[in-house]
PDB file of C-alpha atoms in Angstrom:
ATOM      1  CA  MET A 435       6.313  15.922 -32.717  1.00 50.00           C
ATOM      2  CA  PRO A 436       3.381  15.267 -34.700  1.00 50.00           C
ATOM      3  CA  THR A 437       2.749  17.104 -38.126  1.00 52.00           C
ATOM      4  CA  SER A 438       0.393  19.438 -38.775  1.00 57.00           C
ATOM      5  CA  SER A 439      -1.790  16.794 -40.772  1.00 59.00           C
ATOM      6  CA  THR A 440      -1.330  14.130 -37.652  1.00 64.00           C
ATOM      7  CA  PRO A 441      -4.174  14.577 -35.131  1.00 64.00           C
ATOM      8  CA  ARG A 442      -2.801  15.653 -31.613  1.00 71.00           C
ATOM      9  CA  ARG A 443      -3.114  13.234 -28.990  1.00 86.00           C
ATOM     10  CA  PRO A 444      -4.781  14.397 -25.648  1.00 86.00           C
ATOM     11  CA  HIS A 445      -1.668  14.236 -24.056  1.00 88.00           C
ATOM     12  CA  ASP A 446       0.171  16.722 -26.400  1.00 89.00           C
ATOM     13  CA  LEU A 447      -2.683  18.930 -26.075  1.00 89.00           C
ATOM     14  CA  MET A 448      -2.454  18.826 -22.377  1.00 91.00           C
ATOM     15  CA  ARG A 449       0.992  19.582 -22.469  1.00 93.00           C
ATOM     16  CA  LEU A 450       0.559  22.714 -24.516  1.00 91.00           C
ATOM     17  CA  LEU A 451      -2.344  23.776 -22.277  1.00 92.00           C
ATOM     18  CA  THR A 452      -0.365  23.284 -19.346  1.00 93.00           C
ATOM     19  CA  ARG A 453       2.491  24.817 -20.077  1.00 94.00           C
ATOM     20  CA  ALA A 454       0.654  28.079 -21.760  1.00 92.00           C
ATOM     21  CA  GLU A 455      -0.974  28.334 -18.095  1.00 92.00           C
ATOM     22  CA  ARG A 456       2.002  28.004 -16.383  1.00 94.00           C
ATOM     23  CA  LEU A 457       3.701  30.548 -18.318  1.00 92.00           C
ATOM     24  CA  ALA A 458       0.691  32.919 -18.250  1.00 90.00           C
ATOM     25  CA  ALA A 459       0.425  32.727 -14.521  1.00 92.00           C
ATOM     26  CA  ARG A 460       4.131  33.359 -13.956  1.00 92.00           C
ATOM     27  CA  ARG A 461       3.922  36.284 -16.172  1.00 91.00           C
ATOM     28  CA  LEU A 462       0.729  37.553 -14.186  1.00 93.00           C
ATOM     29  CA  GLN A 463       1.819  36.823 -10.916  1.00 93.00           C
ATOM     30  CA  SER A 464       5.049  38.854 -11.391  1.00 92.00           C
ATOM     31  CA  ALA A 465       2.769  41.980 -12.627  1.00 93.00           C
ATOM     32  CA  LEU A 466       0.528  41.402  -9.657  1.00 96.00           C
ATOM     33  CA  ASP A 467       3.344  40.962  -7.166  1.00 95.00           C
ATOM     34  CA  GLU A 468       4.353  44.781  -7.768  1.00 92.00           C
ATOM     35  CA  GLU A 469       0.669  45.424  -6.859  1.00 93.00           C
ATOM     36  CA  GLY A 470       0.385  43.261  -3.874  1.00 93.00           C
ATOM     37  CA  CYS A 471      -2.284  41.057  -5.502  1.00 96.00           C
ATOM     38  CA  SER A 472      -2.612  37.485  -5.813  1.00 95.00           C
ATOM     39  CA  LEU A 473      -3.729  35.712  -8.910  1.00 95.00           C
ATOM     40  CA  ASP A 474      -6.980  34.588  -7.109  1.00 96.00           C
ATOM     41  CA  ALA A 475      -7.634  37.997  -5.683  1.00 97.00           C
ATOM     42  CA  TRP A 476      -7.021  39.419  -9.252  1.00 97.00           C
ATOM     43  CA  ARG A 477      -9.788  37.072 -10.838  1.00 96.00           C
ATOM     44  CA  VAL A 478     -12.334  38.244  -8.114  1.00 98.00           C
ATOM     45  CA  LEU A 479     -11.569  42.070  -8.579  1.00 98.00           C
ATOM     46  CA  ALA A 480     -11.672  41.545 -12.084  1.00 97.00           C
ATOM     47  CA  LEU A 481     -15.404  39.974 -11.728  1.00 97.00           C
ATOM     48  CA  LEU A 482     -16.362  42.594  -9.250  1.00 98.00           C
ATOM     49  CA  SER A 483     -14.967  45.523 -11.470  1.00 97.00           C
ATOM     50  CA  ASP A 484     -18.198  45.371 -13.502  1.00 97.00           C
ATOM     51  CA  GLY A 485     -19.930  47.147 -10.844  1.00 94.00           C
ATOM     52  CA  ALA A 486     -22.866  44.945 -11.043  1.00 93.00           C
ATOM     53  CA  GLY A 487     -22.238  43.336  -7.582  1.00 94.00           C
ATOM     54  CA  HIS A 488     -21.853  39.285  -7.462  1.00 96.00           C
ATOM     55  CA  HIS A 489     -23.080  36.532  -5.023  1.00 94.00           C
ATOM     56  CA  MET A 490     -20.746  34.222  -3.661  1.00 94.00           C
ATOM     57  CA  THR A 491     -21.384  31.289  -5.738  1.00 94.00           C
ATOM     58  CA  ALA A 492     -20.736  33.258  -8.981  1.00 95.00           C
ATOM     59  CA  ILE A 493     -17.506  34.577  -8.008  1.00 97.00           C
ATOM     60  CA  ALA A 494     -16.495  30.926  -6.644  1.00 96.00           C
ATOM     61  CA  GLU A 495     -17.301  29.781 -10.188  1.00 95.00           C
ATOM     62  CA  ALA A 496     -15.419  32.768 -11.783  1.00 94.00           C
ATOM     63  CA  ALA A 497     -12.428  32.667  -9.714  1.00 95.00           C
ATOM     64  CA  PHE A 498     -12.267  28.631  -9.943  1.00 95.00           C
ATOM     65  CA  LEU A 499     -12.201  28.481  -5.955  1.00 97.00           C
ATOM     66  CA  PRO A 500     -14.132  26.322  -3.535  1.00 97.00           C
ATOM     67  CA  ALA A 501     -16.567  28.442  -1.265  1.00 94.00           C
ATOM     68  CA  PRO A 502     -14.218  28.081   2.131  1.00 96.00           C
ATOM     69  CA  THR A 503     -11.079  29.273   0.095  1.00 97.00           C
ATOM     70  CA  LEU A 504     -13.242  32.001  -1.434  1.00 97.00           C
ATOM     71  CA  THR A 505     -15.151  33.356   1.736  1.00 95.00           C
ATOM     72  CA  LYS A 506     -11.346  33.538   3.332  1.00 97.00           C
ATOM     73  CA  LEU A 507     -10.179  35.669   0.451  1.00 98.00           C
ATOM     74  CA  VAL A 508     -13.220  37.723   0.200  1.00 97.00           C
ATOM     75  CA  ASP A 509     -12.937  38.266   4.230  1.00 97.00           C
ATOM     76  CA  GLN A 510      -9.286  39.162   3.231  1.00 97.00           C
ATOM     77  CA  LEU A 511     -10.310  41.886   0.775  1.00 98.00           C
ATOM     78  CA  VAL A 512     -13.235  43.295   3.208  1.00 98.00           C
ATOM     79  CA  ASP A 513     -10.270  43.635   5.976  1.00 98.00           C
ATOM     80  CA  GLN A 514      -8.468  45.636   3.108  1.00 97.00           C
ATOM     81  CA  ASN A 515     -11.420  47.769   2.336  1.00 98.00           C
ATOM     82  CA  LEU A 516     -11.489  46.814  -1.190  1.00 98.00           C
ATOM     83  CA  VAL A 517     -14.668  44.721  -1.349  1.00 98.00           C
ATOM     84  CA  HIS A 518     -17.460  45.312   0.610  1.00 97.00           C
ATOM     85  CA  ARG A 519     -20.746  42.835   1.087  1.00 96.00           C
ATOM     86  CA  ARG A 520     -24.447  44.029   0.862  1.00 94.00           C
ATOM     87  CA  VAL A 521     -27.797  42.045   1.247  1.00 93.00           C
ATOM     88  CA  ASP A 522     -29.021  41.223  -2.186  1.00 89.00           C
ATOM     89  CA  PRO A 523     -32.070  43.631  -2.424  1.00 89.00           C
ATOM     90  CA  LEU A 524     -34.037  40.807  -4.546  1.00 89.00           C
ATOM     91  CA  ASP A 525     -33.223  38.109  -2.298  1.00 89.00           C
ATOM     92  CA  ARG A 526     -32.452  39.214   1.125  1.00 89.00           C
ATOM     93  CA  ARG A 527     -30.939  35.733   2.057  1.00 89.00           C
ATOM     94  CA  ARG A 528     -28.364  36.339  -0.447  1.00 92.00           C
ATOM     95  CA  ILE A 529     -24.891  38.548  -0.007  1.00 91.00           C
ATOM     96  CA  LEU A 530     -23.661  40.542  -2.998  1.00 95.00           C
ATOM     97  CA  ALA A 531     -20.040  41.541  -3.130  1.00 97.00           C
ATOM     98  CA  HIS A 532     -18.936  45.041  -4.451  1.00 97.00           C
ATOM     99  CA  LEU A 533     -15.741  46.702  -4.975  1.00 98.00           C
ATOM    100  CA  THR A 534     -15.266  49.841  -2.398  1.00 98.00           C
ATOM    101  CA  PRO A 535     -14.031  53.087  -4.094  1.00 98.00           C
ATOM    102  CA  ARG A 536     -10.632  52.126  -2.642  1.00 98.00           C
ATOM    103  CA  GLY A 537     -11.167  48.653  -4.500  1.00 98.00           C
ATOM    104  CA  GLN A 538     -12.015  50.145  -7.498  1.00 98.00           C
ATOM    105  CA  ASP A 539      -8.769  52.280  -7.531  1.00 97.00           C
ATOM    106  CA  HIS A 540      -6.651  49.037  -6.630  1.00 97.00           C
ATOM    107  CA  TRP A 541      -8.306  47.554  -9.503  1.00 98.00           C
ATOM    108  CA  ARG A 542      -7.532  50.180 -12.004  1.00 97.00           C
ATOM    109  CA  ARG A 543      -3.656  49.849 -10.958  1.00 96.00           C
ATOM    110  CA  VAL A 544      -3.685  46.180 -10.906  1.00 97.00           C
ATOM    111  CA  ASP A 545      -5.414  45.753 -14.266  1.00 96.00           C
ATOM    112  CA  ARG A 546      -2.850  48.524 -15.712  1.00 96.00           C
ATOM    113  CA  ALA A 547      -0.059  46.618 -14.703  1.00 95.00           C
ATOM    114  CA  VAL A 548      -1.239  43.251 -15.856  1.00 94.00           C
ATOM    115  CA  ARG A 549      -2.187  44.804 -19.318  1.00 92.00           C
ATOM    116  CA  ALA A 550       1.120  46.173 -19.506  1.00 92.00           C
ATOM    117  CA  ALA A 551       3.036  42.913 -18.665  1.00 91.00           C
ATOM    118  CA  TRP A 552       0.560  40.852 -21.174  1.00 88.00           C
ATOM    119  CA  PRO A 553       2.431  40.145 -24.401  1.00 83.00           C
ATOM    120  CA  THR A 554       0.138  41.147 -27.240  1.00 79.00           C
ATOM    121  CA  GLY A 555      -0.180  38.789 -30.177  1.00 77.00           C
ATOM    122  CA  GLY A 556      -2.571  41.272 -31.864  1.00 83.00           C
ATOM    123  CA  GLU A 557      -6.314  41.421 -31.604  1.00 85.00           C
ATOM    124  CA  ALA A 558      -6.992  39.010 -34.214  1.00 89.00           C
ATOM    125  CA  GLU A 559      -4.768  36.262 -32.776  1.00 89.00           C
ATOM    126  CA  GLU A 560      -6.165  36.793 -29.277  1.00 88.00           C
ATOM    127  CA  GLU A 561      -9.750  36.476 -30.663  1.00 90.00           C
ATOM    128  CA  LEU A 562      -8.870  33.382 -32.371  1.00 91.00           C
ATOM    129  CA  LEU A 563      -7.179  31.812 -29.406  1.00 89.00           C
ATOM    130  CA  GLY A 564      -9.923  33.025 -27.022  1.00 89.00           C
ATOM    131  CA  ALA A 565     -12.647  31.516 -29.240  1.00 93.00           C
ATOM    132  CA  LEU A 566     -10.599  27.985 -29.734  1.00 91.00           C
ATOM    133  CA  LEU A 567     -10.033  27.784 -25.979  1.00 90.00           C
ATOM    134  CA  ASP A 568     -14.009  28.474 -25.348  1.00 92.00           C
ATOM    135  CA  ARG A 569     -14.674  25.766 -27.899  1.00 92.00           C
ATOM    136  CA  LEU A 570     -12.423  23.298 -26.074  1.00 89.00           C
ATOM    137  CA  ALA A 571     -13.779  24.361 -22.834  1.00 89.00           C
ATOM    138  CA  GLN A 572     -17.520  23.733 -24.366  1.00 92.00           C
ATOM    139  CA  THR A 573     -16.650  20.473 -25.852  1.00 90.00           C
ATOM    140  CA  LEU A 574     -14.918  19.238 -22.896  1.00 88.00           C
ATOM    141  CA  ASP A 575     -18.041  20.188 -20.423  1.00 86.00           C
ATOM    142  CA  ASP A 576     -20.500  18.796 -23.175  1.00 86.00           C
ATOM    143  CA  ALA A 577     -18.297  15.352 -23.097  1.00 81.00           C
ATOM    144  CA  THR A 578     -18.719  15.465 -19.397  1.00 80.00           C
ATOM    145  CA  ARG A 579     -22.591  15.585 -19.348  1.00 78.00           C
ATOM    146  CA  VAL A 580     -23.022  12.201 -21.760  1.00 66.00           C
TER     147      VAL A 580
END
């Protein structure tokens, strides 16, 4: 294992990121299972919980889902009366998705369950981790554009 003064190889960072992502997803999915919610649905509901309404492209990007998969998921959420679609008043060719009142209630329950199950490392540590992960993502994104 490299010491703190030895730079980590990409393989080491990928292993750590993968391990952390899988452990986080397992913990999250355990809480979501109790509420009858999938990880993908949770991501969609989280975005829509701001009440602003979002078009499908933005939802797909936020949920890390290809468009056909997102369409099927949103169809299921509509069937469950958790989400409804409306024509965008600014661009009538686009559709915006919103939470229904039932969807808002469901989101609040799911969010409480996730927050209760999520380990807290302290606000400062969480901010630092978020900043470092955001910086890594930005660095990798910038590197792909070169």
